Coordinates of C-alpha atoms and ligand atoms in Angstrom, one line a residue:
T63 CA 16.5 -42.0 11.8
T64 CA 13.1 -40.4 10.6
A65 CA 12.8 -36.7 10.1
P66 CA 9.8 -35.5 12.2
A67 CA 6.3 -34.8 10.4
P68 CA 6.5 -31.4 9.0
P69 CA 4.7 -28.9 11.0
P70 CA 0.5 -29.5 9.6
V71 CA -0.5 -26.6 7.5
L72 CA -3.8 -25.3 7.0
S73 CA -5.0 -26.6 3.7
E74 CA -3.2 -28.0 0.0
R75 CA -1.5 -25.8 -2.2
R76 CA -3.5 -24.8 -5.1
K77 CA -1.6 -26.7 -7.8
T78 CA -0.2 -24.7 -10.8
R79 CA 2.5 -24.7 -13.1
R80 CA 5.6 -24.4 -12.6
L81 CA 8.7 -21.1 -13.0
H82 CA 11.9 -20.4 -12.1
V83 CA 12.8 -17.0 -11.4
G84 CA 16.8 -17.5 -11.5
E85 CA 17.4 -20.3 -9.1
V86 CA 14.4 -19.5 -6.8
G87 CA 11.2 -22.5 -7.9
I88 CA 8.0 -20.5 -7.8
G89 CA 4.4 -22.9 -8.3
S90 CA 3.2 -25.3 -6.3
D91 CA 6.0 -27.5 -6.1
F92 CA 8.6 -25.1 -4.5
P93 CA 7.9 -22.9 -0.9
I94 CA 6.4 -19.7 -1.0
S95 CA 9.4 -17.2 -1.5
V96 CA 9.0 -13.4 0.2
Q97 CA 9.5 -11.3 -2.1
S98 CA 10.7 -6.9 -2.2
M99 CA 11.2 -4.5 -4.4
T100 CA 14.2 -2.1 -4.2
T101 CA 14.5 2.3 -2.8
T102 CA 17.1 3.1 -4.8
P103 CA 17.3 4.9 -7.9
T104 CA 18.7 1.6 -10.0
A105 CA 21.0 3.4 -11.7
D106 CA 23.6 4.0 -9.0
V107 CA 25.0 0.2 -9.3
N108 CA 26.4 0.1 -5.8
A109 CA 23.7 1.7 -3.6
T110 CA 21.4 -1.0 -5.3
L111 CA 23.1 -3.7 -5.2
Q112 CA 24.1 -3.2 -0.6
Q113 CA 20.4 -2.3 -0.6
I114 CA 20.0 -6.2 -2.0
A115 CA 22.4 -7.2 -0.1
E116 CA 20.7 -6.2 2.7
L117 CA 17.3 -8.1 1.4
T118 CA 19.4 -11.1 1.1
A119 CA 20.9 -10.7 5.2
A120 CA 16.9 -10.4 5.7
G121 CA 16.4 -13.4 4.4
C122 CA 14.8 -12.1 0.5
D123 CA 14.2 -15.2 -2.3
I124 CA 14.2 -12.9 -5.1
V125 CA 13.9 -8.7 -5.3
R126 CA 12.9 -5.9 -7.8
V127 CA 14.0 -3.2 -9.9
A128 CA 12.3 -0.2 -10.9
C129 CA 13.7 0.7 -14.4
P130 CA 12.1 4.0 -15.1
S131 CA 14.8 5.3 -16.9
A132 CA 17.3 4.5 -19.7
D133 CA 20.5 5.5 -16.8
D134 CA 18.4 2.4 -14.6
A135 CA 17.9 0.0 -17.8
E136 CA 22.4 0.6 -18.4
A137 CA 22.5 -0.4 -14.5
L138 CA 20.3 -3.8 -15.0
P139 CA 23.1 -6.0 -16.1
A140 CA 25.7 -5.5 -13.4
I141 CA 23.1 -5.6 -10.4
A142 CA 21.5 -8.8 -12.3
K143 CA 25.4 -10.4 -12.3
K144 CA 26.9 -9.3 -9.0
S145 CA 23.0 -9.8 -6.8
Q146 CA 23.1 -12.4 -4.7
I147 CA 19.3 -13.0 -5.5
P148 CA 17.2 -13.1 -8.4
V149 CA 17.0 -9.4 -10.5
I150 CA 13.2 -9.0 -11.5
A151 CA 12.9 -5.9 -13.4
D152 CA 9.9 -3.6 -12.9
I153 CA 8.8 -2.3 -16.1
H154 CA 6.0 0.4 -16.8
F155 CA 5.0 2.7 -19.9
Q156 CA 8.5 1.6 -21.6
P157 CA 8.2 -1.8 -23.8
K158 CA 11.5 -0.7 -24.9
Y159 CA 13.1 -1.2 -21.3
V160 CA 11.3 -5.1 -21.3
F161 CA 13.6 -6.0 -24.2
A162 CA 16.7 -4.4 -22.3
A163 CA 16.1 -6.1 -18.9
I164 CA 16.1 -9.7 -21.4
E165 CA 19.2 -8.4 -22.2
A166 CA 20.5 -7.6 -19.3
G167 CA 20.1 -11.1 -18.2
C168 CA 17.5 -10.7 -15.2
A169 CA 15.9 -13.7 -13.4
A170 CA 12.6 -12.1 -14.9
V171 CA 10.4 -8.7 -16.3
R172 CA 7.2 -7.6 -14.6
V173 CA 5.2 -5.8 -17.1
N174 CA 2.0 -3.8 -16.5
P175 CA 0.0 -4.0 -19.5
G176 CA -2.4 -1.8 -18.1
N177 CA -0.2 1.4 -19.1
I178 CA 1.9 0.0 -21.5
R179 CA 0.4 1.3 -24.8
K180 CA -0.1 -1.1 -27.8
F181 CA 1.1 -3.8 -25.7
D182 CA -1.3 -6.5 -26.5
D183 CA 0.7 -5.3 -29.8
Q184 CA 4.3 -6.1 -29.0
V185 CA 3.3 -9.4 -26.2
K186 CA 4.1 -11.5 -29.7
E187 CA 8.3 -9.9 -29.5
I188 CA 7.9 -9.8 -26.1
A189 CA 7.4 -13.6 -25.6
Q190 CA 9.4 -14.4 -28.2
A191 CA 12.7 -12.8 -26.2
A192 CA 11.7 -13.8 -23.3
K193 CA 12.0 -17.4 -24.9
D194 CA 14.8 -17.1 -26.3
H195 CA 16.7 -16.5 -22.9
G196 CA 14.4 -18.3 -20.5
T197 CA 13.4 -15.6 -19.4
P198 CA 9.7 -15.3 -17.0
I199 CA 7.5 -12.7 -17.6
R200 CA 5.2 -11.8 -14.3
I201 CA 1.7 -9.9 -15.2
G202 CA 1.3 -7.2 -13.1
V203 CA -2.3 -5.9 -13.1
N204 CA -2.7 -3.2 -10.7
A205 CA -5.9 -1.4 -9.4
G206 CA -4.1 2.3 -10.1
S207 CA -2.8 1.4 -13.8
L208 CA -6.4 -0.7 -15.0
D209 CA -6.2 -0.8 -18.5
K210 CA -8.5 1.4 -20.2
R211 CA -11.0 -1.0 -21.5
L212 CA -11.5 -2.5 -18.8
M213 CA -11.9 0.4 -16.7
D214 CA -14.9 1.5 -19.5
K215 CA -16.3 -1.5 -19.1
H216 CA -16.5 -1.9 -15.7
G217 CA -16.4 1.6 -14.1
K218 CA -13.8 0.5 -11.3
A219 CA -10.9 -1.5 -10.6
T220 CA -13.6 -4.3 -9.3
P221 CA -12.1 -7.9 -8.3
E222 CA -13.8 -9.3 -12.2
A223 CA -11.8 -6.0 -14.0
L224 CA -8.6 -7.1 -12.0
A225 CA -9.0 -10.4 -12.9
E226 CA -10.6 -9.8 -16.6
S227 CA -7.3 -8.1 -17.0
A228 CA -4.4 -10.7 -16.5
M229 CA -6.8 -13.1 -18.0
W230 CA -6.8 -11.2 -21.6
E231 CA -2.9 -10.5 -21.5
A232 CA -1.9 -14.0 -20.3
S233 CA -4.2 -14.8 -23.1
L234 CA -2.0 -12.9 -25.6
F235 CA 1.3 -14.8 -23.9
A236 CA -0.7 -18.6 -24.1
E237 CA -1.0 -18.2 -28.2
H238 CA 2.1 -17.2 -29.1
D239 CA 3.1 -20.4 -27.3
F240 CA 5.0 -18.9 -24.1
H241 CA 3.8 -20.2 -20.8
D242 CA 6.1 -18.8 -17.8
V243 CA 4.3 -16.4 -16.7
K244 CA 3.2 -15.9 -13.2
I245 CA 0.5 -13.2 -12.7
S246 CA -0.7 -10.7 -9.7
V247 CA -4.0 -8.1 -9.8
K248 CA -3.0 -5.9 -7.2
H249 CA -6.2 -3.4 -5.1
N250 CA -5.2 -1.2 -1.8
D251 CA -8.4 -2.8 -0.7
P252 CA -8.1 -6.2 0.8
V253 CA -11.4 -7.1 0.2
V254 CA -11.3 -6.2 -3.3
M255 CA -7.9 -8.2 -3.5
V256 CA -9.3 -11.9 -2.2
R257 CA -11.7 -11.2 -4.6
A258 CA -9.4 -11.5 -7.3
Y259 CA -7.2 -13.8 -6.6
E260 CA -9.7 -15.9 -6.0
I261 CA -11.1 -15.5 -9.8
L262 CA -8.3 -15.6 -11.1
A263 CA -7.2 -18.9 -9.5
A264 CA -10.4 -20.6 -9.9
Q265 CA -9.8 -19.4 -13.9
C266 CA -5.9 -20.2 -14.4
D267 CA -3.1 -23.3 -13.1
Y268 CA -0.4 -19.9 -13.1
P269 CA 1.4 -19.4 -10.3
L270 CA 0.1 -15.8 -8.4
H271 CA 1.9 -13.6 -6.9
L272 CA 0.0 -12.0 -4.0
G273 CA 0.7 -8.4 -2.7
V274 CA -1.9 -5.0 -1.2
T275 CA -0.6 -2.7 -3.0
E276 CA 0.1 0.6 -1.3
A277 CA -0.9 -1.1 1.8
G278 CA -0.2 1.5 3.7
P279 CA 2.5 3.0 6.8
A280 CA 4.5 -0.2 8.5
F281 CA 1.3 -0.8 11.4
Q282 CA -1.6 -0.7 8.4
G283 CA 0.3 -2.0 6.1
T284 CA 1.8 -5.7 7.6
I285 CA -2.0 -6.4 9.0
K286 CA -3.8 -5.5 6.1
S287 CA -1.0 -8.1 4.4
A288 CA -1.1 -10.1 7.1
V289 CA -4.8 -10.7 6.8
A290 CA -5.3 -10.3 3.1
F291 CA -2.5 -13.0 2.6
G292 CA -4.2 -15.5 5.6
A293 CA -7.4 -15.4 3.4
L294 CA -6.0 -17.0 0.2
L295 CA -3.5 -19.1 1.5
R296 CA -5.9 -20.0 3.4
Q297 CA -7.1 -21.8 0.9
G298 CA -4.0 -22.9 -0.6
I299 CA -3.5 -19.8 -3.5
G300 CA -0.2 -18.0 -3.4
D301 CA 3.0 -19.1 -4.6
T302 CA 5.5 -16.2 -4.0
I303 CA 4.7 -12.9 -1.7
R304 CA 5.3 -9.2 -1.8
V305 CA 4.0 -7.1 1.5
S306 CA 4.6 -3.4 0.7
L307 CA 5.3 -1.1 2.8
S308 CA 5.9 2.8 3.2
A309 CA 9.0 1.8 5.2
P310 CA 12.6 0.5 4.4
P311 CA 11.9 -2.6 2.6
V312 CA 14.0 -5.3 4.6
E313 CA 10.9 -4.2 7.4
E314 CA 8.7 -5.9 4.2
V315 CA 10.7 -9.6 3.8
K316 CA 10.4 -9.3 8.3
V317 CA 7.2 -9.2 7.9
G318 CA 6.2 -12.0 5.0
I319 CA 8.9 -14.7 6.3
Q320 CA 6.6 -13.8 9.4
I321 CA 3.5 -14.3 7.6
L322 CA 4.3 -17.4 6.2
Q323 CA 5.7 -18.4 9.0
S324 CA 2.7 -18.1 11.6
L325 CA 1.2 -20.7 8.3
N326 CA 3.7 -23.0 8.5
L327 CA 4.6 -22.3 5.5
R328 CA 8.3 -21.6 6.1
P329 CA 10.1 -23.3 9.0
R330 CA 9.9 -21.2 12.2
K331 CA 12.9 -19.8 13.6
L332 CA 12.8 -18.0 16.4
E333 CA 9.8 -17.9 18.0
I334 CA 8.6 -15.9 21.0
V335 CA 5.6 -16.6 23.3
S336 CA 4.8 -14.2 25.1
C337 CA 2.6 -13.0 27.7
P338 CA 0.4 -9.7 27.1
S339 CA 1.1 -9.1 31.0
C340 CA -1.8 -8.5 32.9
G341 CA -2.3 -7.0 37.0
R342 CA -0.5 -10.0 38.3
A343 CA 2.4 -9.8 36.8
Q344 CA 5.8 -9.6 38.5
V345 CA 7.9 -7.9 35.9
D346 CA 8.5 -6.0 33.3
V347 CA 7.1 -8.2 30.5
Y348 CA 6.6 -5.7 28.0
T349 CA 10.7 -4.8 28.2
L350 CA 12.2 -8.4 29.0
A351 CA 10.1 -9.7 25.9
E352 CA 12.1 -6.9 23.5
Q353 CA 15.0 -7.7 25.2
V354 CA 15.1 -11.2 24.4
T355 CA 13.6 -10.5 20.7
A356 CA 16.7 -7.9 20.3
A357 CA 19.2 -10.2 21.8
L358 CA 18.4 -13.8 20.1
E359 CA 17.2 -11.8 16.1
G360 CA 18.9 -13.6 13.8
M361 CA 19.1 -17.5 15.7
E362 CA 19.4 -19.5 13.2
I363 CA 18.0 -22.7 14.2
P364 CA 14.3 -23.0 15.3
L365 CA 13.8 -22.2 18.8
R366 CA 10.5 -21.1 20.8
V367 CA 11.2 -19.0 23.7
A368 CA 8.5 -18.1 26.0
V369 CA 8.6 -14.7 28.0
M370 CA 6.1 -15.4 30.7
G371 CA 5.0 -13.0 33.3
C372 CA 4.0 -15.1 36.6
V373 CA 3.2 -18.5 37.6
V374 CA -0.1 -18.6 36.3
N375 CA 1.0 -19.7 33.1
G376 CA 4.4 -18.7 32.8
P377 CA 5.8 -23.1 33.9
G378 CA 2.6 -24.1 31.9
E379 CA 4.4 -22.5 28.9
A380 CA 7.4 -21.9 29.5
R381 CA 7.7 -26.6 29.9
E382 CA 6.2 -26.2 26.3
A383 CA 8.7 -23.9 24.8
D384 CA 12.5 -25.1 23.7
L385 CA 13.9 -21.7 26.7
G386 CA 11.8 -20.3 29.2
V387 CA 11.2 -18.0 31.8
A388 CA 9.1 -18.1 34.7
S389 CA 8.7 -14.7 36.7
G390 CA 7.9 -14.2 39.9
N391 CA 9.0 -12.5 43.3
G392 CA 11.9 -10.6 42.1
K393 CA 13.0 -13.8 40.4
G394 CA 12.9 -15.8 37.1
Q395 CA 12.9 -20.2 36.6
I396 CA 15.0 -20.0 33.8
F397 CA 13.3 -23.8 31.6
V398 CA 15.1 -25.9 29.5
K399 CA 13.5 -28.1 27.3
G400 CA 10.4 -28.4 30.1
E401 CA 13.1 -29.1 32.9
V402 CA 13.9 -26.2 35.2
V403 CA 17.8 -25.5 35.0
K404 CA 18.2 -22.6 37.3
T405 CA 16.4 -20.1 39.0
V406 CA 17.9 -16.6 38.7
P407 CA 17.5 -13.0 40.3
E408 CA 15.9 -10.9 38.2
H409 CA 18.8 -8.4 36.2
A410 CA 20.2 -12.2 35.0
I411 CA 17.2 -13.1 33.0
V412 CA 17.7 -11.8 30.0
E413 CA 21.6 -12.7 30.4
T414 CA 20.9 -16.8 30.8
L415 CA 18.0 -16.8 28.7
I416 CA 20.3 -16.1 25.5
E417 CA 23.6 -17.9 27.2
E418 CA 21.4 -21.7 26.9
A419 CA 19.7 -19.9 23.7
M420 CA 23.7 -19.9 22.5
R421 CA 23.8 -23.3 24.2
I422 CA 21.4 -25.1 22.6
A423 CA 22.4 -23.3 18.8
G424 CA 25.6 -24.9 20.0
D425 CA 23.9 -28.6 20.9
T426 CA 21.5 -28.3 17.8
A427 CA 25.1 -27.5 15.2
S428 CA 26.5 -30.6 16.9
E429 CA 23.8 -33.1 16.7
Ligands
SF4_569 FE1 -1.0 -11.6 33.1 FE2 0.6 -14.0 34.5 FE3 -0.1 -14.5 32.0 FE4 1.3 -12.8 31.9 S1 1.6 -15.6 32.3 S2 -0.8 -12.6 31.2 S3 1.0 -11.8 34.0 S4 -1.3 -14.0 34.1

């Protein structure tokens, strides 16, 4: 049997160099990975590992931990060793922690050249230590902490300034024959951020880590990230992503995965096709869609479930889905792979959909 054709995507990935963060390949040869960052004090090893376990369960590929103090640096070996997913140490201000993180066995280190004084002078030693341990480096430029030299030159954190800062630091690493570099140029304004990545993408073949920094609370941050990542992914730009939300990090992972799934850049799992409802609705679509989503969340098989409020588009959409319900007259017609399998009273719709989903999952597992 031949494998089914992969679902269509909007564009080819931009060709990049490749590197590995632990087991996770980064670059155009690999799927786009999803990252998040812990919010626990890193020095609290148990709490941090607990949060990493939650992120892993949510589908996070790579996790970053902050390292602002010596206590945090001391916790890195235990965290790097026990985490189920690769751990990146996030270093600001203190170059000595870059070396500590590399020694600790972190899968990568993020440095912010803009806030490590004399960073340029230290690149040689950092490159050497990273090379000795096979540790990649993310050059993480951030609008809020842009190199003073570039602030003076550009007046503010323009797209050009962000890209120039990153390219300058990457060139210093390249001078020391170190190329295991990925780059981010984050800004809280999606327009500036998108332009910065476009400039960078045209100037280098390093893998790019996408992020809208300080994107805001969940609603605004989700939209800003989705719009900005979409604009870049449409051009094939982006190799690993982090959605930044003022919300628990598991939410960041869910949003990141959903963005990739929406563009067929990651296999879709549960997908709810539900109508917005309107004056014709004969059932409470919002509640029904929420109940079905909650009941089926976490299913490991791809499943498209249609929840439709009436018979206008209901049967058509429900037929296109793996599983669906079209409501009307206090009843729900339940469809499986295009066939009506039963009609149930409204109160039994959710439980019937769950039963049928489990049956489909069972059939898929035994195929
Ligand atoms: Fe309205 Fe029916 Fe369409 Fe839902 S399926 S939006 S209830 S017409």
